C-alpha cells in the first residue's frame, strides 16, 4: 500500500486519564486500508525539542466516517505536546507504515496480550480479527484500576481478562501470571507492551509451543527503512523494525 | 527558465540537489513520496566489500535540532549491491553515486575497481569520514597522510568522477581539501557527521551502544557552512555542501557560501519530500531575485565582503 | 544532606555550578534574578591587558538551538577591571575567576601577573580558544606547541589555580588536554565555541560582520559532552564541562561523563535563573537516586560500559 | 527598577491587520512602574526555531487594571508564533529592560515620529508625556491606508499627522517629507522606526538644531548587558542598546 505524507485534521482529543489520550484524525482524502499493527510517523510541531517524528500505532479505524484514532501515552516532550492538540489543529503524518499481524490459522483460539501503551494496536487488531471471523480473548495488564482504559471497547471484541499490579481489579500481578495462561487453550498469542512483558510472553509461548507475534517499539528515525537505526537482531541478521516489523514472529527473534 | 545544472568535469547534473549517503537508502524507498528522477543525483548507502551488520542497538539518539547515529555502515556488501540493487535502481534518470568505505586502503581500491565497471554509476563518493566504525572511516579523514594515500590509490584505479567526502572533526579542513584536490579528486563533499555523544541520565549510561556517534541535522549547519565556505574559497574543483539542510533557505546559504551543489541528509527523515521542495524553492528564489543561472549566486558572499 | 562541593587542588568550590565567561558579565548584572553567592563560582568576562572595542555590529545570529557570536573580547582592560569592577564584585561569597586573553604570550603573562596580586581572585581561566579575534585566541588553542608554550609561560608566573580553556575546533582535543596538564594546569575547562557561520539569504551576505563566529547553545552539547568524556578519561586534573547546558539533565550528562563541575553559558540569556535552577535540580537528582555526594556520579558511565 | 522574570497571562490578542497584533498581558503581581521606551525580552515557546528571546517594547500600560500591552509586527518565526497565542496562555517575560525617553524641557513643542513596528513605544510615550503636562504632535508613516493602526488611540494624545507611501491617506511619501517638518515649530523629536527613517530624521534634526532621541532595534541576545551583542558605535565607544539604550540622543551616535 502506498505510503503517504499528509496533514490530517484533529477532530477529537479525549483524555482517558493522567497518562493516556486518544486523538481522532480525519483527512480530505479517503483513508487507506489499514492493516493491524501498522503505524504512523507523527510530526510534532511546536515542540522545540522534538526534531524527529514519533512512531504511533493505528489504534482504531472508522472507514465509514473516514477517520482513525491514535492512542497515546504521555512519555515525554513529543507525546506531551501532542496531548495539547485541539480540534481543528492539523497533524502531519507519514503513514501507513510497517508490516502487520498475521491472521490465525482456521479455528485457532487466539489471545491478545497488551500492557501500557502496547494496548494501542490491539483494539484495531481485535476488530480486524472479529471482522475476519475470529473471536479473540483479550488479556490486559495495568498498574492499577485507575490505569484501565477503554475496557468497554475490548468487551465488544471478546472476553477480557485483567491484571493489575496492585490487585485493585482483575488478578493481581503481571499478565504473564494470569491464570488463563494455565488453561493451555490458546494456540496463538499476539502481544504488545513493554519489552520485559513481551519477552516474558515470548518465553511462555516458546515453552508451550504457542505461535506468537510481538510488536516491537524500537527507537526510530525515518520509519521507512533507510536510516537503519531501528534494527533488531534476528535469525536473519539485523532487520528493520519499521519495515520488516514492527510485528515479528518470536521464532525470528533471538530472544 | 532558470538554469540549475552543474557539472563535475564532464559529468553533468541536471540540478544541484542530491541526497546524502545513508539517509536516502537506494532511492526506491522514496518512490511513494517523490519522483527520484527529478533529483540532481542520489548518493546511495555506504557500501563495503563484505556485508556488514553494523553496530549494536541502540544506534540512534535525538538531540537539540539534530540526531546522533551509530549505524556503522550496515550494508549487504558490493556483491549484493551489484546483483540485486544496481539493476533495480539504474533505471532512475539521475546520477547514481556510490559511497564507498573500507577498513584498509586495499578495500577502497577493490571497491573502486568493482564500481568502475558499473556502467550506470558515473561517480563514487570516497567516504573517509565515517565516525562510527572502529577501523578505517574517519581515521583516514583526520590524518593528512592517510587522506592523501587513500585518495591517490583510488584515483589510480578509478577512471570516472571521484568525489571525496571530508570529515569535520579536524583542526583545519582546508588542509584536507587541498590534499585530496592535489591527488586528483574531481569534487569534494562535506561535511560528514560531527563526533558527539549523549547520556541517558535516568539510566545513567550512554544513549548509544557505541557511546559516541555522528551528529547530523540543523544543529551542525553553522559548522558545515563555515567549512564549505573555507574549502570553496581554496580549491578549484566543485564543492558539494552537506549538513543540516532542511529548507530552501538552508540550501541557498551553502550556494551563496560557495557550494556548487548540496546534499540533503537527515531532512529526508522528517520530510521525505524535502529534496524536491528544496529544489523547487531554489528555482523560485532565483526567479524572484532575477538570476537566470544558479552559477550566478555560487560564492556570492565573497564578492560583497 | 548531599555534598555538592568540589576542589581544584586546595581551592574549594561549594558546588560545581559555575557560570561561563562572556555570558554572565561580572555577576552583578544578575543580582535581580538570583543570589550570585549561591553559585560555585563565576568566570567573568574575557579580559585583556588593553581595553578593546571588539568586532563590528552585527555580532550575533540565531541558529537552530544555538547562536553565533563574534563579540571579539570587548572589555575595558585590566586597569579598569582592577579599579572599578574588582572592588564591586569581590564581596560575592563565591569563587571569582578571571578569563584571560591576549594576542601574544607576553600579554597572557602580564595579565596573569597582575591578577596574581588580586587577593579575591583564586583562579584564572586561560582562554586559548576564542574564535573571534584575529590574533591569539584560538590560534593558541589549535596548535599543540603554542598551547604548551602559553600554558608554561603563565604557569611560571601564576601561583594560584590555573584553568586552561580548550577549543573544540581541533582534531584531537585529548592531545591538548595532555599538553596543558603536563605544563602544570590545575584544571581544564571545555568547550569554547565551535567556529560556524550563517548567511542572510535575503540580503545575500554573511549574518556576522566577521563572517564566522562562535557557535554556542544546545546545538553543540553532544560535541561538548563527547570531548569532556574523552578528556576526563585521560587527565587526572578536574575537568569543567561547558557547552549547551540548559537544564539539570544536561548538566548531569556532563557529570556522568566525567566532569567535576560545569559552566552555564548561553542558557543565562534565555533564563537568567538557569544556574540556580540547575544547581537545585542536581541536588534533587542525587537525593532521588540515593547518592550522598556528587563525586559518586562523576564518570559513572565509564564504570558501567 | 528591579528587573523580573515572570509568566504573564495573555488576556487579549487582537489582530489589527495582516501584519500587526496587540497582546494584552496581566500578572499576579503588581506590574512595575514602566518608563516610556522600555522593553521586555519575550520567550517564544513552542517554536522550534526561536532559541533566543525576542525584544518587544512596552506599548501601553493600564495601572488600574494591572495590565499592559505589546504591539507586535509579524516579522518571522518568533513573532509569528506569538500571534497565535490565545487567551489564558502564558508568556514568559524578562522586564522591564532598557533606559527610557527623556522628558522635554518645559514648554518645548514636541513631535513623536514613528513608522512600522517603531510605533510600538510611541503610544505609551505619548500618554506619559500627556500625564506630565505635554501635548505632543504625532507623525506616523505607513505604506498605505490599510496599514494604518490605532489611529484613534493617538488622537487622544495630540494632533496626528500621516504619510502613506502611496498617498492613500495623509501626505504622500515618507515621514521625513511631511510638511509639518517645514514649519520649524518642534524643538524636540522622539523617533522610532526603521533604521533608514531614524537616520533621515536624525539628519533633519541635526541640520535644524532640534533635540532628538531615537529608539534603536539592534539584534539582542541577553537584553541585560552581558552578551555585548547589541552594541552601537557612539562617541563614548561601543554602548549596549539593551542597557545604555534602546533610547539614544542622536548627538551620542556616530550617524
Ligand atoms: C512502531 C511503534 C509504535 C508505537 N505506538 C505507540 C502508540 O500507539 N502509542 C504510544 O503512546 N506510544 C507508541 N510508541 C512509543 C512512542 O513512539 C514513544 O513513546 C514516543 O516516541 C515518545 O516520544 P516523546 O517525545 O513523548 O518522549 P521522549 O521525550 O522522546 O522520551 C521519553 C521516553 O520515551 C522513550 N522513547 C522515545 N522514543 C521511543 C520509541 N520510539 N519507542 C519507545 N520509547 C521511546 C525514551 O527513551 C524516553 O525514556 C510506539 C513506538 C513504535 C516504535
Ligand atoms: C528594543 C527593541 C524593541 C522592539 N520592540 C518591538 C515592538 O514593540 N514590536 C515589534 O513588532 N517589534 C519590536 N522589535 C523588533 C522585534 O524584536 C523583531 O521583529 C523580532 O525579534 C523578530 O523576531 P522573529 O522571530 O519574528 O523574526 P526572525 O524570524 O528572527 O527574523 C525575521 C526578520 O526580523 C529581523 N529581526 C530579528 N530580530 C530583530 C530585532 N531584534 N530587531 C529588529 N529586527 C529583527 C531579522 O533580521 C529578519 O529580517 C524590537 C526590537 C528591539 C531591539
Ligand atoms: C543515519 C545516517 C546514516 C549515515 N550513513 C552514511 C554513510 O553510510 N556514508 C556517509 O558518507 N555518510 C553517512 N551519513 C552522513 C550523511 O550523509 C551526512 O553527511 C550527514 O548526516 C550530515 O548531513 P545532514 O545534517 O543533512 O544529515 C549518515 C547520516 C545519518 C544520519
Ligand atoms: C556572547 C558570548 C561571549 C563569550 N565570551 C567569552 C569570553 O570572553 N571568553 C571565553 O573563554 N569564552 C567566551 N564565550 C564562550 C562561553 O564561555 C562558552 O564556552 C560557550 O558559549 C559554550 O557554552 P554554552 O553553550 O553553554 O554557551 C562566550 C560565549 C558567548 C555566547
Ligand atoms: S527507522 Fe529508519 S530504518 Fe527503521
Ligand atoms: S543584548 Fe546582550 S548586551 Fe545587549
CSV table of C-alpha atoms and ligand atoms in Angstrom, one decimal, chain A residues 39 41 218-231 239-244, chain B residues 45 60 269, ligand 5:
chain,number,residue,atom,x,y,z
A,39,UNK,CA,1.8,2.7,12.5
A,41,UNK,CA,5.3,8.7,11.9
A,218,UNK,CA,12.4,0.3,18.8
A,219,UNK,CA,13.6,3.8,18.5
A,220,UNK,CA,13.1,5.1,15.0
A,221,UNK,CA,14.4,8.0,13.0
A,222,UNK,CA,13.0,7.6,9.4
A,223,UNK,CA,10.3,4.9,9.7
A,224,UNK,CA,10.7,3.9,6.1
A,225,UNK,CA,13.7,1.6,6.1
A,226,UNK,CA,16.5,4.0,5.2
A,227,UNK,CA,18.3,5.1,8.4
A,228,UNK,CA,18.9,1.6,9.8
A,229,UNK,CA,18.6,2.9,13.3
A,230,UNK,CA,15.6,0.7,14.4
A,231,UNK,CA,17.3,-2.7,13.9
A,239,UNK,CA,16.2,-6.4,10.4
A,240,UNK,CA,14.4,-3.0,10.5
A,241,UNK,CA,11.5,-2.8,12.9
A,242,UNK,CA,10.0,-0.1,10.7
A,243,UNK,CA,9.6,-2.1,7.5
A,244,UNK,CA,10.4,-5.7,8.4
B,45,UNK,CA,24.1,4.0,1.2
B,60,UNK,CA,20.3,6.5,17.4
B,269,UNK,CA,13.7,11.5,7.7
E,5,LIG,S1,13.5,3.8,11.5
E,5,LIG,FE1,14.9,4.2,9.8
E,5,LIG,S2,15.3,2.2,9.1
E,5,LIG,FE2,13.7,1.9,10.6
